[in-house]
Short mmCIF file of C-alpha atoms and ligand atoms in Angstrom, two decimals:
data_model
loop_
_atom_site.label_atom_id
_atom_site.label_comp_id
_atom_site.label_asym_id
_atom_site.label_seq_id
_atom_site.Cartn_x
_atom_site.Cartn_y
_atom_site.Cartn_z
CA MET A 1 54.44 117.97 74.08
CA ILE A 2 54.02 120.93 72.04
CA PRO A 3 52.08 119.96 68.47
CA LEU A 4 54.37 119.29 65.98
CA SER A 5 53.60 118.19 61.84
CA LEU A 6 55.26 115.43 60.58
CA ALA A 7 57.07 118.02 58.17
CA GLN A 8 58.55 120.00 61.31
CA ILE A 9 59.40 116.57 62.81
CA ALA A 10 60.72 115.72 59.69
CA ARG A 11 62.93 118.98 59.92
CA VAL A 12 63.39 119.08 63.18
CA CYS A 13 65.76 115.87 62.65
CA GLY A 14 66.85 116.10 59.68
CA GLY A 15 64.40 112.76 58.94
CA GLU A 16 63.01 111.82 54.91
CA LEU A 17 58.87 112.37 55.26
CA ARG A 18 57.48 109.14 54.20
CA GLY A 19 53.53 110.36 55.17
CA GLU A 20 50.78 113.54 55.63
CA PRO A 21 52.99 116.18 55.99
CA ASP A 22 49.99 118.71 57.26
CA ALA A 23 49.69 115.29 60.20
CA VAL A 24 49.97 116.47 63.96
CA VAL A 25 51.86 115.03 66.44
CA SER A 26 49.88 116.11 70.19
CA GLY A 27 50.22 112.91 71.69
CA GLU A 28 53.65 111.34 73.70
CA VAL A 29 56.64 109.96 71.81
CA VAL A 30 57.23 106.95 73.05
CA ILE A 31 59.69 103.78 72.65
CA ASP A 32 57.86 100.90 74.30
CA SER A 33 54.79 100.83 70.91
CA ARG A 34 52.99 99.41 74.16
CA ARG A 35 52.85 102.49 75.86
CA VAL A 36 51.26 105.00 72.77
CA GLY A 37 48.65 106.79 72.93
CA ALA A 38 46.37 108.77 70.36
CA GLY A 39 48.35 111.11 68.28
CA GLY A 40 51.44 110.14 69.58
CA LEU A 41 54.42 109.83 67.79
CA PHE A 42 56.71 105.79 68.26
CA ALA A 43 60.34 105.71 68.31
CA ALA A 44 61.18 102.48 66.96
CA VAL A 45 64.42 101.06 68.28
CA ALA A 46 66.35 97.94 68.03
CA GLY A 47 66.94 96.03 70.97
CA ASP A 48 69.36 93.33 72.28
CA ARG A 49 65.66 91.69 73.12
CA ALA A 50 63.38 93.20 69.58
CA ASP A 51 62.98 95.20 67.58
CA GLY A 52 60.67 97.99 67.26
CA HIS A 53 60.83 98.42 63.34
CA ASP A 54 58.60 94.91 63.69
CA PHE A 55 55.57 97.23 66.67
CA ALA A 56 55.61 99.90 63.49
CA ALA A 57 52.55 99.56 61.98
CA ALA A 58 50.85 97.96 65.83
CA ALA A 59 51.96 101.62 67.24
CA VAL A 60 49.69 103.25 64.61
CA ALA A 61 46.87 101.16 65.17
CA ALA A 62 46.88 102.30 68.99
CA GLY A 63 46.98 105.55 67.44
CA ALA A 64 50.14 107.23 66.88
CA VAL A 65 50.11 109.65 63.95
CA ALA A 66 53.23 108.27 63.32
CA VAL A 67 56.81 106.08 63.24
CA LEU A 68 60.58 108.22 63.72
CA ALA A 69 62.55 104.90 62.16
CA THR A 70 65.29 104.49 60.74
CA ARG A 71 64.83 102.27 58.08
CA PRO A 72 61.20 101.72 55.97
CA VAL A 73 58.25 100.41 57.62
CA PRO A 74 54.64 99.92 55.05
CA VAL A 75 53.10 103.14 58.25
CA PRO A 76 53.58 107.24 58.88
CA SER A 77 56.80 107.14 59.70
CA VAL A 78 60.50 110.09 59.32
CA LEU A 79 62.69 107.84 58.56
CA VAL A 80 66.46 108.94 60.13
CA ALA A 81 70.21 108.07 59.97
CA ASP A 82 69.36 107.46 64.60
CA VAL A 83 66.97 107.87 66.98
CA PRO A 84 68.64 108.21 69.93
CA ALA A 85 69.82 112.27 67.42
CA ALA A 86 66.76 112.63 66.26
CA LEU A 87 65.20 112.16 69.60
CA ALA A 88 68.09 114.45 71.02
CA ALA A 89 67.49 117.03 68.39
CA LEU A 90 63.66 116.81 68.46
CA ALA A 91 63.62 117.68 72.84
CA ARG A 92 65.59 120.38 72.19
CA TYR A 93 63.19 121.89 69.59
CA VAL A 94 60.80 122.14 72.05
CA VAL A 95 62.43 123.17 74.58
CA ASP A 96 63.83 126.43 72.58
CA ALA A 97 60.00 126.79 71.93
CA LEU A 98 58.90 126.58 75.72
CA PRO A 99 61.34 129.09 77.24
CA ALA A 100 59.16 129.80 80.77
CA ALA A 101 59.97 126.75 80.89
CA ARG A 102 62.61 126.59 84.05
CA ILE A 103 65.68 123.99 83.76
CA ALA A 104 67.20 122.87 86.14
CA GLY A 105 69.61 119.38 86.18
CA ILE A 106 71.50 117.13 89.28
CA THR A 107 74.24 114.80 89.00
CA GLY A 108 75.91 113.43 91.44
CA SER A 109 77.23 109.78 91.58
CA ALA A 110 74.73 108.41 94.38
CA GLY A 111 71.03 110.19 95.14
CA LYS A 112 70.60 111.74 92.14
CA THR A 113 67.38 109.44 91.22
CA SER A 114 66.59 109.84 95.07
CA THR A 115 66.76 114.04 94.71
CA LYS A 116 64.72 115.20 92.17
CA ASP A 117 62.11 113.05 93.41
CA LEU A 118 61.86 115.10 96.13
CA ALA A 119 63.26 118.15 93.82
CA ALA A 120 60.18 117.46 91.99
CA GLN A 121 57.34 117.38 94.93
CA LEU A 122 58.59 121.10 95.73
CA THR A 123 58.77 122.51 92.26
CA GLU A 124 55.09 121.42 92.47
CA ARG A 125 53.63 123.29 94.68
CA LEU A 126 55.59 126.07 92.19
CA GLY A 127 53.32 125.25 89.39
CA PRO A 128 53.63 121.85 86.97
CA THR A 129 56.53 120.09 87.26
CA ILE A 130 58.54 116.83 84.50
CA ALA A 131 60.51 115.28 85.76
CA PRO A 132 61.37 111.78 84.14
CA ALA A 133 59.79 108.52 85.70
CA GLY A 134 62.77 106.62 88.20
CA SER A 135 66.22 106.89 86.53
CA PHE A 136 64.83 107.48 82.89
CA ASN A 137 67.92 109.15 82.51
CA ASN A 138 69.61 108.08 79.27
CA GLU A 139 69.86 109.35 75.30
CA PHE A 140 66.73 108.10 75.19
CA GLY A 141 65.05 108.75 78.95
CA HIS A 142 66.40 112.16 79.49
CA PRO A 143 65.07 113.52 75.87
CA LEU A 144 61.47 111.54 76.11
CA THR A 145 60.95 112.87 79.34
CA VAL A 146 62.15 117.01 78.17
CA LEU A 147 58.93 115.90 74.52
CA ARG A 148 57.29 115.55 77.35
CA ALA A 149 56.62 119.63 78.23
CA ASP A 150 54.37 122.40 76.79
CA THR A 151 52.87 125.42 77.14
CA SER A 152 51.65 124.44 80.72
CA THR A 153 55.29 123.37 82.02
CA GLY A 154 56.73 125.05 84.70
CA TYR A 155 59.79 123.31 85.48
CA LEU A 156 61.63 119.91 83.84
CA VAL A 157 63.48 118.90 86.74
CA LEU A 158 65.67 116.42 85.09
CA GLU A 159 68.49 113.52 86.73
CA LEU A 160 71.34 113.18 84.24
CA SER A 161 73.54 110.46 84.68
CA ALA A 162 77.20 109.46 82.44
CA ARG A 163 79.06 106.33 81.85
CA GLY A 164 81.54 108.42 80.30
CA ILE A 165 82.99 111.79 79.74
CA GLY A 166 80.70 114.17 77.13
CA HIS A 167 78.01 111.85 78.76
CA ILE A 168 76.19 114.87 80.95
CA ALA A 169 77.28 117.51 78.28
CA TYR A 170 75.83 115.61 75.39
CA LEU A 171 72.45 115.72 77.75
CA CYS A 172 72.79 119.99 78.88
CA ASP A 173 72.77 120.17 75.65
CA ILE A 174 69.07 118.38 74.51
CA ALA A 175 68.23 120.78 77.26
CA PRO A 176 70.64 123.54 78.67
CA PRO A 177 69.74 123.47 82.24
CA ARG A 178 70.12 127.26 84.45
CA TYR A 179 70.88 125.97 87.22
CA GLY A 180 72.93 122.34 88.35
CA VAL A 181 72.58 120.48 91.51
CA VAL A 182 75.70 118.53 91.84
CA LEU A 183 75.60 116.32 94.52
CA ASN A 184 78.73 114.87 95.34
CA VAL A 185 81.87 112.15 93.68
CA GLY A 186 81.92 108.92 94.60
CA HIS A 187 82.76 105.13 92.74
CA ALA A 188 78.92 104.90 90.76
CA HIS A 189 80.60 102.98 88.02
CA ALA A 190 84.31 104.70 88.45
CA GLY A 191 85.57 102.04 86.90
CA GLU A 192 84.53 102.92 83.49
CA PHE A 193 85.51 106.26 84.86
CA GLY A 194 88.89 105.37 85.27
CA GLY A 195 89.02 107.02 89.19
CA LEU A 196 87.90 109.45 91.07
CA ASP A 197 89.15 112.63 88.82
CA GLN A 198 87.63 111.19 85.98
CA VAL A 199 83.99 110.97 87.28
CA ALA A 200 84.16 114.85 88.76
CA GLN A 201 85.46 115.92 85.23
CA ALA A 202 82.21 113.96 84.11
CA LYS A 203 79.86 115.49 86.96
CA GLY A 204 81.07 119.51 86.37
CA GLU A 205 80.21 119.56 82.49
CA LEU A 206 76.95 119.76 84.45
CA VAL A 207 78.03 123.27 85.76
CA GLU A 208 79.90 123.91 82.72
CA ALA A 209 76.56 124.40 81.19
CA LEU A 210 74.83 126.66 83.45
CA PRO A 211 74.53 130.11 82.38
CA ALA A 212 76.24 133.53 83.35
CA ASP A 213 72.71 133.64 84.62
CA GLY A 214 71.97 130.13 85.82
CA VAL A 215 72.92 128.61 89.54
CA ALA A 216 75.51 125.66 90.07
CA ILE A 217 73.82 124.53 93.61
CA LEU A 218 77.02 122.21 94.99
CA ASN A 219 78.24 120.10 98.24
CA ALA A 220 79.95 121.46 99.90
CA ASP A 221 80.79 119.36 102.17
CA ASP A 222 82.63 116.68 99.85
CA PRO A 223 85.29 118.84 98.40
CA ARG A 224 85.70 117.35 94.48
CA VAL A 225 82.60 118.62 94.08
CA ALA A 226 83.01 122.38 96.07
CA ALA A 227 85.42 122.61 94.19
CA MET A 228 83.27 122.84 91.57
CA ALA A 229 82.57 125.84 91.21
CA SER A 230 85.53 127.06 89.71
CA ARG A 231 84.10 125.87 86.53
CA THR A 232 81.39 127.06 86.12
CA ARG A 233 80.40 130.77 85.40
CA ALA A 234 76.82 130.55 87.07
CA ARG A 235 76.24 131.97 91.21
CA VAL A 236 77.71 129.57 93.10
CA VAL A 237 75.12 127.73 96.60
CA THR A 238 76.51 125.45 98.81
CA PHE A 239 74.14 123.75 100.44
CA ALA A 240 75.89 121.14 102.75
CA VAL A 241 75.56 118.37 106.90
CA ALA A 242 78.36 119.71 107.90
CA ASP A 243 80.33 122.68 106.61
CA PRO A 244 78.55 126.05 109.27
CA GLY A 245 80.44 128.11 105.86
CA ALA A 246 77.56 126.79 103.12
CA VAL A 247 74.50 129.00 102.80
CA VAL A 248 71.27 125.43 103.02
CA ARG A 249 72.76 123.23 106.23
CA ALA A 250 70.74 121.43 108.30
CA ALA A 251 71.64 121.63 112.38
CA GLY A 252 70.50 118.86 114.47
CA MET A 253 69.56 115.53 112.91
CA ARG A 254 68.81 112.24 114.61
CA LEU A 255 67.21 110.08 113.13
CA ASP A 256 63.80 107.96 114.76
CA ASP A 257 63.69 104.26 115.38
CA LEU A 258 62.82 103.67 111.11
CA GLY A 259 65.76 106.13 110.28
CA ARG A 260 63.70 108.89 109.26
CA PRO A 261 66.30 112.07 109.91
CA ARG A 262 64.39 114.99 111.69
CA PHE A 263 66.32 118.39 111.53
CA THR A 264 66.25 121.70 111.00
CA LEU A 265 66.55 123.64 107.66
CA LEU A 266 68.76 126.30 107.97
CA THR A 267 68.91 129.09 104.79
CA PRO A 268 69.35 132.68 105.17
CA GLU A 269 65.79 133.05 105.27
CA GLY A 270 65.39 131.79 108.62
CA SER A 271 65.28 127.94 109.83
CA ALA A 272 62.77 125.55 110.21
CA PRO A 273 61.67 121.81 111.25
CA VAL A 274 62.24 119.21 109.40
CA ALA A 275 60.88 115.51 109.59
CA LEU A 276 61.59 113.27 106.56
CA ARG A 277 59.73 110.14 105.45
CA LEU A 278 62.75 109.04 103.66
CA HIS A 279 64.72 107.17 105.43
CA GLY A 280 69.01 107.51 106.25
CA ALA A 281 70.90 110.00 107.41
CA HIS A 282 72.14 109.88 103.04
CA ASN A 283 69.02 111.60 102.30
CA VAL A 284 69.81 114.89 104.44
CA PRO A 285 71.86 116.33 101.62
CA ASN A 286 69.62 114.99 98.76
CA ALA A 287 67.13 117.75 100.76
CA LEU A 288 69.45 121.04 101.34
CA ALA A 289 69.96 119.81 97.16
CA ALA A 290 66.63 119.82 97.13
CA ALA A 291 65.90 122.90 99.30
CA ALA A 292 68.41 124.64 97.87
CA LEU A 293 67.03 124.37 94.60
CA ALA A 294 63.45 125.37 95.39
CA ARG A 295 64.14 128.42 96.95
CA GLU A 296 65.83 129.58 93.84
CA LEU A 297 62.42 128.64 92.28
CA GLY A 298 61.04 131.11 94.69
CA LEU A 299 59.67 127.80 97.29
CA SER A 300 59.10 130.31 101.03
CA LEU A 301 61.12 128.23 104.06
CA ASP A 302 57.80 126.63 104.44
CA GLY A 303 56.68 125.68 101.43
CA VAL A 304 60.15 123.94 101.46
CA ALA A 305 59.34 122.45 104.75
CA ASP A 306 55.76 121.59 104.48
CA GLY A 307 56.78 120.30 101.38
CA LEU A 308 60.16 117.98 102.72
CA GLY A 309 58.11 116.60 104.97
CA ALA A 310 54.97 115.68 102.92
CA ALA A 311 57.10 114.25 99.74
CA VAL A 312 57.80 110.34 99.12
CA ALA A 313 59.87 108.30 97.85
CA ARG A 314 58.16 107.60 94.02
CA SER A 315 60.36 105.21 92.52
CA ARG A 316 60.65 102.01 93.55
CA TRP A 317 63.64 99.33 95.73
CA ARG A 318 65.37 102.49 97.39
CA MET A 319 65.38 102.19 101.29
CA GLU A 320 61.80 100.80 101.37
CA VAL A 321 61.14 100.09 105.12
CA ARG A 322 58.64 97.33 106.16
CA ARG A 323 58.20 95.97 108.93
CA ARG A 324 56.43 92.19 108.98
CA PRO A 325 53.48 91.61 110.43
CA ASP A 326 55.93 88.98 113.43
CA GLY A 327 57.91 92.05 113.87
CA VAL A 328 61.17 91.94 111.77
CA THR A 329 61.62 95.10 109.25
CA VAL A 330 63.04 94.70 105.68
CA ILE A 331 65.59 97.27 104.20
CA ASN A 332 64.50 97.03 100.33
CA ASP A 333 67.82 99.21 99.33
CA ALA A 334 67.73 96.44 96.06
CA TYR A 335 67.93 99.41 93.71
CA ASN A 336 71.68 99.55 92.72
CA ALA A 337 74.78 98.53 95.58
CA ASN A 338 78.67 100.66 95.04
CA PRO A 339 80.51 101.39 97.67
CA GLU A 340 79.36 104.77 99.47
CA SER A 341 74.94 103.92 98.37
CA VAL A 342 76.65 100.21 101.16
CA ARG A 343 78.10 102.22 103.40
CA ALA A 344 74.51 104.38 103.81
CA ALA A 345 72.16 101.19 104.24
CA LEU A 346 74.87 100.51 106.51
CA ASP A 347 74.18 103.19 109.12
CA ALA A 348 70.65 102.52 108.08
CA LEU A 349 70.49 98.50 109.62
CA ALA A 350 72.73 99.37 112.12
CA HIS A 351 70.68 102.53 113.65
CA LEU A 352 67.71 100.22 113.37
CA ALA A 353 68.90 96.93 114.24
CA GLN A 354 70.09 98.91 117.76
CA ASP A 355 68.09 97.11 119.63
CA GLY A 356 67.49 94.23 117.93
CA ARG A 357 69.62 91.81 115.61
CA GLY A 358 71.04 93.16 112.33
CA PHE A 359 71.14 90.91 109.07
CA ALA A 360 72.60 91.72 105.63
CA VAL A 361 72.07 90.17 102.76
CA LEU A 362 74.50 91.69 100.08
CA GLY A 363 75.23 91.34 96.16
CA HIS A 364 77.96 93.00 94.59
CA MET A 365 78.96 95.58 93.56
CA ALA A 366 78.87 96.57 89.97
CA GLU A 367 81.73 98.32 87.69
CA LEU A 368 84.07 99.20 90.20
CA GLY A 369 86.77 97.92 87.56
CA ASP A 370 90.94 97.67 88.91
CA THR A 371 88.95 98.66 92.94
CA SER A 372 86.91 96.09 92.93
CA ARG A 373 87.60 93.79 94.99
CA ALA A 374 89.42 95.87 97.78
CA SER A 375 86.63 97.18 97.62
CA HIS A 376 84.19 94.37 98.68
CA GLU A 377 87.06 93.75 101.28
CA GLU A 378 86.58 97.09 102.74
CA ILE A 379 82.68 96.86 101.93
CA GLY A 380 82.32 94.31 104.55
CA GLU A 381 85.41 95.52 107.09
CA TYR A 382 82.45 98.27 107.93
CA ALA A 383 79.61 96.75 108.13
CA ALA A 384 80.77 94.13 111.00
CA ARG A 385 82.63 97.84 112.00
CA VAL A 386 79.10 100.06 112.10
CA SER A 387 77.42 97.99 113.72
CA ASP A 388 79.86 96.72 116.83
CA SER A 389 77.75 93.84 117.73
CA GLY A 390 74.10 94.51 116.21
CA LEU A 391 75.05 92.59 112.60
CA ALA A 392 74.48 89.74 113.56
CA GLY A 393 75.18 88.13 109.98
CA LEU A 394 76.43 88.94 106.64
CA ILE A 395 74.77 86.71 103.50
CA ALA A 396 77.28 87.67 100.55
CA VAL A 397 75.01 87.03 97.22
CA GLY A 398 77.24 85.30 95.04
CA GLY A 399 80.47 84.51 94.15
CA GLU A 400 82.00 87.87 92.73
CA ALA A 401 80.29 89.19 96.21
CA ALA A 402 82.01 86.73 97.98
CA PRO A 403 85.68 89.18 98.96
CA LEU A 404 82.90 90.61 101.35
CA LEU A 405 83.57 88.15 103.46
CA ASP A 406 86.68 88.53 103.55
CA GLY A 407 86.92 91.81 104.41
CA VAL A 408 84.44 90.74 108.00
CA ARG A 409 86.98 88.09 108.85
CA ARG A 410 89.23 90.95 109.36
CA VAL A 411 87.91 92.23 112.50
CA PRO A 412 87.95 89.37 115.05
CA SER A 413 85.74 90.86 117.67
CA TRP A 414 83.09 91.14 115.21
CA THR A 415 80.88 87.84 116.24
CA GLY A 416 78.44 87.73 113.65
CA GLU A 417 78.86 84.94 110.89
CA ALA A 418 79.82 85.34 107.84
CA LEU A 419 77.47 82.93 105.58
CA ALA A 420 77.82 82.45 101.51
CA ALA A 421 74.18 82.06 99.73
CA PRO A 422 74.97 80.64 95.67
CA ASP A 423 71.62 82.56 94.78
CA GLY A 424 69.41 84.72 96.84
CA ALA A 425 66.56 81.79 97.50
CA VAL A 426 69.86 80.29 99.04
CA ALA A 427 69.85 83.42 101.53
CA LEU A 428 66.41 82.95 102.03
CA ASP A 429 66.65 79.43 103.00
CA MET A 430 69.46 81.30 105.16
CA LEU A 431 67.17 83.84 107.27
CA ALA A 432 64.20 81.92 107.29
CA ASN A 433 66.17 79.24 109.94
CA ARG A 434 67.77 82.83 111.70
CA LEU A 435 64.45 85.12 111.90
CA LYS A 436 63.57 86.92 115.02
CA PRO A 437 60.79 89.25 115.80
CA GLY A 438 62.37 92.63 115.97
CA ASP A 439 65.85 91.32 113.63
CA VAL A 440 66.22 93.86 110.81
CA VAL A 441 67.19 93.21 107.90
CA LEU A 442 68.86 94.81 104.89
CA VAL A 443 69.28 93.25 101.22
CA LYS A 444 70.23 95.77 98.63
CA ALA A 445 73.24 94.96 95.66
CA SER A 446 73.65 96.18 92.17
CA ARG A 447 71.22 96.45 89.75
CA ALA A 448 71.87 93.25 87.56
CA VAL A 449 71.54 91.26 91.16
CA GLY A 450 68.02 91.90 90.86
CA LEU A 451 68.09 91.29 95.08
CA GLU A 452 63.92 92.97 95.04
CA GLY A 453 62.96 89.29 94.88
CA VAL A 454 64.63 88.95 98.07
CA ALA A 455 63.29 92.05 99.78
CA ALA A 456 59.66 90.86 98.18
CA ALA A 457 59.88 86.72 99.22
CA LEU A 458 61.04 88.08 102.87
CA LEU A 459 58.12 90.89 103.02
CA GLY A 460 55.99 87.75 102.09
CA GLU A 461 54.94 89.48 98.04
CA ALA A 462 55.20 89.88 94.75
CA VAL A 463 57.67 91.63 93.11
CA ARG A 464 56.07 94.17 91.93
N1 ATP B 501 73.31 111.32 99.16
C1 ATP B 501 73.80 110.08 99.16
N2 ATP B 501 74.88 109.32 99.82
C2 ATP B 501 74.55 107.85 99.47
N3 ATP B 501 73.87 107.11 98.77
C3 ATP B 501 72.93 107.22 98.68
C4 ATP B 501 72.70 108.74 98.74
N4 ATP B 501 71.29 108.79 98.29
C5 ATP B 501 70.81 107.65 98.17
N5 ATP B 501 72.01 106.65 98.72
C6 ATP B 501 71.59 104.97 98.13
O1 ATP B 501 71.89 105.39 96.37
C7 ATP B 501 71.67 104.33 96.79
C8 ATP B 501 70.60 104.88 95.08
O2 ATP B 501 69.55 106.22 95.10
P1 ATP B 501 69.45 107.33 93.74
O3 ATP B 501 68.03 105.84 93.11
O4 ATP B 501 68.70 107.92 93.73
O5 ATP B 501 71.07 107.29 93.03
P2 ATP B 501 70.87 107.80 91.55
O6 ATP B 501 72.09 108.27 91.64
O7 ATP B 501 69.95 107.77 90.63
O8 ATP B 501 70.94 106.03 90.88
P3 ATP B 501 71.45 105.57 89.56
O9 ATP B 501 72.58 105.91 88.72
O10 ATP B 501 71.37 104.89 89.03
O11 ATP B 501 70.86 106.19 89.00
C9 ATP B 501 70.18 103.70 97.20
O12 ATP B 501 70.45 103.35 96.95
C10 ATP B 501 70.28 104.99 98.08
O13 ATP B 501 69.62 104.60 98.79
MG1 MG B 502 69.28 107.39 89.33
#
């Protein structure tokens, strides 16, 4: 963070200073007391399991200059009414003090983290970049990420997530983006929103927040995203896998034997071959979005193509493909699940298993609201159809995933096994009896199901 005195911090946050006004915070702002470093600021948050205020003294002992708190603590502090609001105000103050830092926001229903990680690996070729770790993108993670910026920062590549109307507008107020990328409008959290039109309304807040000299980078293949062009003052740049009219495109896409896409990147400046290290065809639109952003920021076509080819998966449990010594391949996509991302993963499974047998270990997709049962049935049906004969088994983990099995039974031509496992341990037992060299196992569910343990056990690893 840029150095700020406690007096400045108290003023910016509208807080009450209880400490030395001239003491300077120059280190990171954190909410996890174990991550406090010298010169930092510890923001005390009351969570479900622990109250940060109880760690105020330990944070200062570990090097924090002071604590941002909502009630008195026995160490130097700035008392505020609301910690997220204080972090937001502080983050906005910091970005306003860094006008040279270029701010990009990325939103969409699926692929934000993957695209953010790709885009950051491109902007790092242009200059020092701040991007959140993983999906650290809510009302805490977003300002804390922004607060890491300092005078050396050239680029902020931010992931903006929403669970309701107004959330993205709020995040855009904290760090006003000049570049806004919208990937897709899908069913993730659609239950909380009320439907896809509401999801589109919420995601479009990003392009509404862009200034007239900004750039809205929109997926021309998604009609709800393309329609956002009318909601922005910014210049619109499109990317697409299918739409031939888009500015940044891919041609000749194919997947290698591990499901890694290769394609020709087409831009107004020319074309270049790209071989991604990421798995799954769904990473092509993500790569095009990152390319379109980096191109606007001034990265050359060669730089974009090289950068995409060099980029690795920085965030865990998204389409991690590993082959065991016995020749069984495990796809760990256990980070989360919604209809679009399960379809994408089943497509990848069908590709990887084209010469062998595929098994899908699926837990339920959370937060789908009224359409939940129907969505699970549709995905079960899709699993049975997409794989033709390749899917040897679908294991539904947990009672809430059971409608997946009703879906597969709708496909009478499917000859695979439909199995119900009450938990991951039973799913592992089922697989142990069945897996042979050459088989491919996909493991995927919503975050709360925690199926990464199943993937780790299949690979003989402890959960990282
Ligand atoms: N463009 C895409 N279309 C469909 N599925 C995708 C796409 N990109 C990524 N996915 C899949 O969606 C899941 C989540 O990916 P990622 O973490 O990048 O998305 P996210 O939007 O950041 O999710 P969250 O809302 O949980 O932060 C993974 O299973 C990934 O393989
Ligand atoms: Mg994410």
